[in-house]
Amino acid sequence: MDNKYKQQEIHSFLDQHKKKGGKKNDQYCYGQLKFGDVQNKIRKISLKTFFGNPEFEIFCIRFDFEDQLIAAGCSDGTVKIFNIATGKLAFNLQGSSEGSTPTTSIRWRNDCANKVKSVVINVNSDGSIMFWQAQTGKQLHRLIEKNNQILCMDLRQDGEVFATSGKDCKIRIYDDEKKEIIHTFDSADYNQIGHLNRVFALKFLEEFPTTLLSCGWDGNLVIWDLRDKRSVGSIQGPHVSGDSIDFRNGQILTGSYRTNNQLQLWDFGKRSLIKNIQWDDKDSDNSYIYSCQFSKINGDTILAGSCGKQEEYIVLIMGINQTNLHLEVEKEWSTFVN
């Protein structure tokens, strides 16, 4: 691990605000977006006032590929696009078709030849899939999955295919250009691998473009082959309740809500657990990991975020080979997940 990570494994960007009419020690984070320089432990921008209603919460967030724009999906169904250089809100997009259901997942599409640039895609719990041109705020397309709550999506690196899943436990594969479903992986039955409960995380593998991972509440991580249109295996164990799955160098990282607030590292080839990664959290039995990711620069470094029983949020940056590392941030949610 690089020296810059050895000196301080965990960084926080804490900012306290008194709740109006509340007690002296009350804090709140609703309607606030904070990000910063992790290496230098500096909180660079705190955006608090653009939400209108202070009770709206951020459900998902993504930097674009050039780190120039941020897309934040909110509990009221809106998507906020920010300019990082100015720290100002560029567009307030109505991310859900009904205007009140949460935006549950966001992805940016890689700029490709013969395609519109700076496209952000969001999915919502009303079953809608929205495509936007982030530089203009123009809605490009809207799709609807009837009778389904979409809880997650992922976009393949080449931008040609994306996948969605959610409450009905099915995995739908879309052709991005035609905006049509090209295949559906059904839920599990007596002779078929699949999911039996809500799916909260999807991940296309950059190293294996025809492979998709999915996991959720049922404790089953399924490996799908898009070329053969079938499951090629599964891993029993990960209970996932958020966008908490990543892949790097043959290893799968998951965050679980049923393993005492642990991150888990899995061997993709052997389909087996490598190790549990846990930090020393006194309330670990009552907290849930909602997001985790490998660092894009340092493969030994992990970013994760979780929520405790009293809405106390934990943000941690830690090494894979380190244990007993934790940071308690009272009622604050900060994220740096790309």
Coordinates of C-alpha atoms in Angstrom, one line a residue:
M1 CA 0.0 0.0 0.0
D2 CA 1.2 3.5 -0.8
N3 CA 2.6 5.6 2.0
K4 CA -0.2 8.2 1.7
Y5 CA -2.6 5.5 2.8
K6 CA -0.4 4.1 5.6
Q7 CA -0.3 7.4 7.5
Q8 CA -4.1 7.6 7.8
E9 CA -6.4 4.8 6.8
I10 CA -9.7 6.6 7.4
H11 CA -10.7 10.1 6.4
S12 CA -13.8 12.1 7.2
F13 CA -15.3 15.3 6.1
L14 CA -17.5 16.3 9.1
D15 CA -19.6 19.4 9.2
Q16 CA -22.2 19.9 12.0
H17 CA -25.4 21.8 11.7
K18 CA -28.0 22.5 14.4
K19 CA -31.5 21.4 13.5
K20 CA -33.9 24.3 13.7
G21 CA -35.8 24.1 16.9
G22 CA -33.9 21.1 18.0
K23 CA -31.7 20.3 20.9
K24 CA -28.2 21.6 21.2
N25 CA -26.5 18.4 20.0
D26 CA -29.0 17.6 17.2
Q27 CA -27.5 17.3 13.7
Y28 CA -29.0 16.6 10.3
C29 CA -27.8 15.8 6.9
Y30 CA -30.9 15.9 4.7
G31 CA -30.5 17.7 1.5
Q32 CA -26.7 18.0 1.8
L33 CA -24.0 16.8 -0.6
K34 CA -20.4 16.9 0.5
F35 CA -17.3 15.7 -1.3
G36 CA -13.6 16.3 -0.8
D37 CA -10.0 15.5 -1.4
V38 CA -9.5 12.1 0.3
Q39 CA -5.7 12.1 0.2
N40 CA -5.4 15.6 1.8
K41 CA -8.4 15.1 4.1
I42 CA -10.0 18.3 2.9
R43 CA -13.7 18.9 2.5
K44 CA -13.9 20.9 -0.7
I45 CA -17.6 21.6 -1.3
S46 CA -20.7 21.3 0.8
L47 CA -24.0 21.9 -1.1
K48 CA -26.9 22.3 1.2
T49 CA -29.5 24.8 -0.1
F50 CA -30.6 23.5 -3.5
F51 CA -33.1 20.9 -2.4
G52 CA -35.9 23.1 -1.3
N53 CA -37.3 20.6 1.1
P54 CA -34.7 19.8 3.8
E55 CA -36.1 16.3 4.3
F56 CA -35.1 15.1 0.9
E57 CA -32.3 12.6 1.0
I58 CA -29.6 11.5 -1.4
F59 CA -30.1 7.9 -2.4
C60 CA -27.3 7.5 -5.0
I61 CA -24.5 9.6 -6.5
R62 CA -22.0 9.3 -9.4
F63 CA -19.2 11.4 -10.8
D64 CA -19.0 11.5 -14.6
F65 CA -15.9 10.0 -16.3
E66 CA -14.1 13.4 -16.5
D67 CA -14.9 14.3 -12.9
Q68 CA -16.5 17.5 -14.1
L69 CA -20.1 16.8 -13.2
I70 CA -21.9 15.0 -10.3
A71 CA -25.4 13.4 -10.6
A72 CA -27.2 12.9 -7.3
G73 CA -30.5 10.9 -7.1
C74 CA -32.9 11.9 -4.4
S75 CA -35.8 10.5 -2.4
D76 CA -38.3 12.8 -4.1
G77 CA -37.5 11.4 -7.5
T78 CA -35.3 14.2 -8.8
V79 CA -31.8 14.0 -10.2
K80 CA -29.5 17.0 -9.5
I81 CA -26.6 17.7 -11.9
F82 CA -23.7 19.7 -10.4
N83 CA -20.8 21.4 -11.9
I84 CA -17.8 20.5 -9.7
A85 CA -15.7 23.5 -10.8
T86 CA -18.3 26.0 -9.7
G87 CA -20.0 24.0 -7.0
K88 CA -23.3 25.1 -8.4
L89 CA -26.5 23.2 -9.4
A90 CA -26.6 23.0 -13.2
F91 CA -29.9 21.2 -13.7
N92 CA -32.8 19.8 -11.5
L93 CA -34.2 16.9 -13.5
Q94 CA -37.5 15.1 -12.7
G95 CA -36.0 11.7 -12.4
S96 CA -39.1 9.6 -11.8
S97 CA -42.2 9.6 -14.0
E98 CA -44.6 10.0 -11.1
G99 CA -42.6 12.7 -9.5
S100 CA -42.5 11.3 -6.0
T101 CA -40.8 7.9 -6.0
P102 CA -37.1 7.7 -5.2
T103 CA -34.3 7.6 -7.7
T104 CA -32.5 4.4 -6.8
S105 CA -29.5 4.2 -9.1
I106 CA -27.5 6.4 -11.5
R107 CA -24.9 5.6 -14.2
W108 CA -23.0 7.7 -16.7
R109 CA -22.5 6.4 -20.2
N110 CA -19.0 6.5 -21.6
D111 CA -18.8 8.9 -24.5
C112 CA -18.9 6.7 -27.7
A113 CA -18.7 7.5 -31.4
N114 CA -22.0 8.3 -33.1
K115 CA -23.7 8.7 -29.7
V116 CA -24.9 11.7 -27.7
K117 CA -22.2 12.8 -25.3
S118 CA -22.5 13.3 -21.5
V119 CA -25.5 11.0 -21.0
V120 CA -26.6 10.1 -17.5
I121 CA -29.1 7.3 -16.9
N122 CA -31.2 6.9 -13.8
V123 CA -33.7 4.3 -12.6
N124 CA -36.5 4.7 -10.1
S125 CA -38.7 2.7 -7.8
D126 CA -41.8 3.5 -10.0
G127 CA -40.2 1.3 -12.7
S128 CA -39.0 4.2 -14.9
I129 CA -35.7 4.4 -16.7
M130 CA -34.6 8.0 -17.8
F131 CA -31.9 9.2 -20.1
W132 CA -30.6 12.7 -20.0
Q133 CA -28.1 14.9 -21.7
A134 CA -26.3 16.3 -18.7
Q135 CA -24.9 19.4 -20.3
T136 CA -28.3 20.7 -21.4
G137 CA -30.7 18.9 -19.0
K138 CA -32.7 17.6 -21.9
Q139 CA -34.6 14.3 -21.5
L140 CA -33.6 11.9 -24.3
H141 CA -35.7 8.8 -23.5
R142 CA -38.0 7.3 -21.0
L143 CA -38.8 3.6 -20.5
I144 CA -41.2 1.9 -18.1
E145 CA -41.0 -1.5 -16.6
K146 CA -44.7 -2.1 -15.6
N147 CA -45.4 -3.6 -12.2
N148 CA -41.8 -3.5 -11.1
Q149 CA -39.8 -1.4 -8.7
I150 CA -36.3 -0.9 -10.2
L151 CA -33.7 -0.8 -7.5
C152 CA -30.5 -1.1 -9.4
M153 CA -28.9 -0.9 -12.8
D154 CA -25.5 -1.1 -14.5
L155 CA -24.1 -0.1 -17.8
R156 CA -21.5 -2.1 -19.7
Q157 CA -18.2 -0.1 -20.3
D158 CA -18.8 0.0 -24.1
G159 CA -22.2 1.7 -23.5
E160 CA -24.0 -0.8 -25.8
V161 CA -25.8 -2.8 -23.2
F162 CA -27.3 -2.0 -19.7
A163 CA -29.1 -4.1 -17.1
T164 CA -31.8 -3.4 -14.6
S165 CA -33.3 -5.4 -11.7
G166 CA -35.4 -4.9 -8.5
K167 CA -38.5 -6.1 -6.7
D168 CA -39.6 -8.8 -9.2
C169 CA -36.2 -10.5 -9.0
K170 CA -35.7 -10.6 -12.8
I171 CA -32.6 -9.3 -14.6
R172 CA -33.4 -7.4 -17.8
I173 CA -30.8 -6.8 -20.4
Y174 CA -31.3 -3.9 -22.7
D175 CA -29.8 -2.8 -26.1
D176 CA -28.9 0.8 -25.4
E177 CA -29.2 2.0 -29.0
K178 CA -32.7 0.4 -29.6
K179 CA -33.8 0.9 -26.0
E180 CA -35.3 -2.6 -26.1
I181 CA -35.1 -5.7 -23.8
I182 CA -32.9 -8.3 -25.6
H183 CA -33.0 -10.9 -22.8
T184 CA -34.6 -11.5 -19.4
F185 CA -33.0 -13.7 -16.7
D186 CA -36.0 -15.0 -14.7
S187 CA -36.2 -15.4 -11.0
A188 CA -35.2 -18.7 -9.4
D189 CA -37.3 -21.8 -9.6
Y190 CA -36.8 -25.5 -8.8
N191 CA -34.5 -26.1 -11.7
Q192 CA -33.0 -22.7 -12.4
I193 CA -30.5 -20.5 -10.6
G194 CA -31.7 -17.0 -10.0
H195 CA -33.0 -14.7 -7.2
L196 CA -35.8 -15.2 -4.7
N197 CA -35.9 -11.7 -3.3
R198 CA -35.2 -8.1 -4.2
V199 CA -32.1 -7.5 -6.2
F200 CA -30.1 -4.4 -5.1
A201 CA -26.8 -4.5 -7.0
L202 CA -25.6 -5.3 -10.6
K203 CA -22.1 -5.2 -11.9
F204 CA -20.7 -5.7 -15.4
L205 CA -17.2 -6.9 -15.3
E206 CA -14.7 -4.8 -17.4
E207 CA -12.3 -7.8 -17.7
F208 CA -15.2 -10.1 -18.9
P209 CA -17.7 -7.9 -20.9
T210 CA -20.2 -10.7 -21.3
T211 CA -20.4 -11.4 -17.6
L212 CA -22.8 -9.7 -15.1
L213 CA -23.0 -10.1 -11.4
S214 CA -26.2 -9.7 -9.4
C215 CA -27.0 -9.9 -5.7
G216 CA -29.6 -8.8 -3.1
W217 CA -31.6 -9.8 -0.1
D218 CA -31.7 -13.5 -0.8
G219 CA -28.0 -14.1 0.1
N220 CA -27.2 -15.3 -3.4
L221 CA -24.6 -13.7 -5.8
V222 CA -25.4 -14.9 -9.3
I223 CA -23.0 -14.9 -12.2
W224 CA -24.7 -14.4 -15.6
D225 CA -23.2 -15.1 -19.1
L226 CA -24.8 -12.8 -21.6
R227 CA -23.3 -14.7 -24.5
D228 CA -24.8 -18.0 -23.6
K229 CA -27.9 -16.4 -21.9
R230 CA -27.6 -18.4 -18.7
S231 CA -26.2 -18.5 -15.2
V232 CA -22.8 -19.9 -15.0
G233 CA -22.7 -20.2 -11.2
S234 CA -23.5 -18.6 -7.9
I235 CA -22.0 -17.8 -4.6
Q236 CA -24.0 -18.3 -1.4
G237 CA -23.5 -15.7 1.3
P238 CA -23.6 -12.1 0.3
H239 CA -26.8 -10.4 1.7
V240 CA -26.8 -7.0 -0.1
S241 CA -29.1 -4.1 0.5
G242 CA -27.6 -1.4 -1.7
D243 CA -25.1 -0.6 -4.5
S244 CA -22.5 -2.6 -2.7
I245 CA -20.7 -4.9 -5.2
D246 CA -17.5 -4.4 -7.1
F247 CA -14.9 -6.4 -9.0
R248 CA -11.1 -6.1 -9.4
N249 CA -8.3 -8.5 -10.3
G250 CA -10.4 -11.7 -9.9
Q251 CA -11.9 -10.7 -6.6
I252 CA -15.5 -9.7 -5.8
L253 CA -16.2 -7.2 -3.0
T254 CA -19.6 -7.1 -1.4
G255 CA -21.1 -5.3 1.6
S256 CA -23.5 -7.3 3.7
Y257 CA -26.3 -6.4 6.2
R258 CA -26.3 -9.9 7.9
T259 CA -22.6 -10.4 8.7
N260 CA -22.1 -7.9 11.6
N261 CA -21.4 -5.0 9.3
Q262 CA -18.7 -6.7 7.3
L263 CA -17.3 -6.3 3.9
Q264 CA -16.6 -9.6 2.2
L265 CA -14.0 -10.5 -0.4
W266 CA -14.7 -13.4 -2.7
D267 CA -12.6 -15.4 -5.2
F268 CA -14.4 -15.1 -8.6
G269 CA -12.7 -18.2 -10.0
K270 CA -13.2 -20.5 -7.1
R271 CA -16.6 -19.1 -6.1
S272 CA -15.5 -19.0 -2.5
L273 CA -15.0 -16.6 0.4
I274 CA -11.5 -15.2 0.7
K275 CA -12.0 -13.2 3.9
N276 CA -14.3 -11.0 6.0
I277 CA -13.2 -7.4 6.4
Q278 CA -14.6 -5.9 9.5
W279 CA -14.0 -2.7 11.4
D280 CA -14.4 -2.3 15.2
D281 CA -17.9 -0.8 15.4
K282 CA -19.7 -1.1 18.7
D283 CA -23.1 -1.1 17.0
S284 CA -22.1 -3.4 14.1
D285 CA -24.9 -5.8 14.8
N286 CA -27.4 -3.0 14.0
S287 CA -25.8 -1.3 11.0
Y288 CA -25.9 -2.0 7.3
I289 CA -23.4 -1.5 4.5
Y290 CA -25.2 0.3 1.6
S291 CA -22.2 1.0 -0.7
C292 CA -18.7 -0.2 -1.3
Q293 CA -16.1 0.0 -4.0
F294 CA -12.5 -0.7 -4.8
S295 CA -10.3 2.3 -5.3
K296 CA -9.7 3.0 -9.0
I297 CA -6.1 3.9 -8.3
N298 CA -5.0 1.7 -5.4
G299 CA -6.4 -1.8 -5.6
D300 CA -5.7 -2.4 -1.9
T301 CA -8.0 0.4 -0.8
I302 CA -11.7 0.1 -0.3
L303 CA -14.4 2.8 0.2
A304 CA -17.6 1.8 2.0
G305 CA -20.5 3.6 3.6
S306 CA -23.1 2.2 6.1
C307 CA -26.0 3.3 8.3
G308 CA -26.5 2.5 12.0
K309 CA -29.7 1.9 14.0
Q310 CA -30.0 5.6 15.0
E311 CA -29.3 7.0 11.5
E312 CA -25.6 7.4 12.4
Y313 CA -23.6 7.1 9.3
I314 CA -20.2 5.5 8.9
V315 CA -17.8 6.3 6.1
L316 CA -14.6 4.4 5.8
I317 CA -11.6 4.2 3.6
M318 CA -9.5 1.2 4.5
G319 CA -6.9 -1.3 3.3
I320 CA -7.9 -4.8 2.4
N321 CA -5.3 -6.2 4.8
Q322 CA -6.3 -3.9 7.7
T323 CA -8.8 -4.7 10.4
N324 CA -10.5 -2.9 13.2
L325 CA -10.7 0.4 11.4
H326 CA -13.8 2.5 11.7
L327 CA -15.1 6.0 11.7
E328 CA -18.4 7.2 13.3
V329 CA -19.9 10.2 11.7
E330 CA -23.1 11.3 13.5
K331 CA -26.1 11.6 11.2
E332 CA -23.9 12.5 8.2
W333 CA -23.6 10.8 4.8
S334 CA -20.5 11.6 2.7
T335 CA -19.6 9.6 -0.4
F336 CA -16.8 9.5 -3.0
V337 CA -18.1 6.6 -5.0
N338 CA -17.6 6.8 -8.8

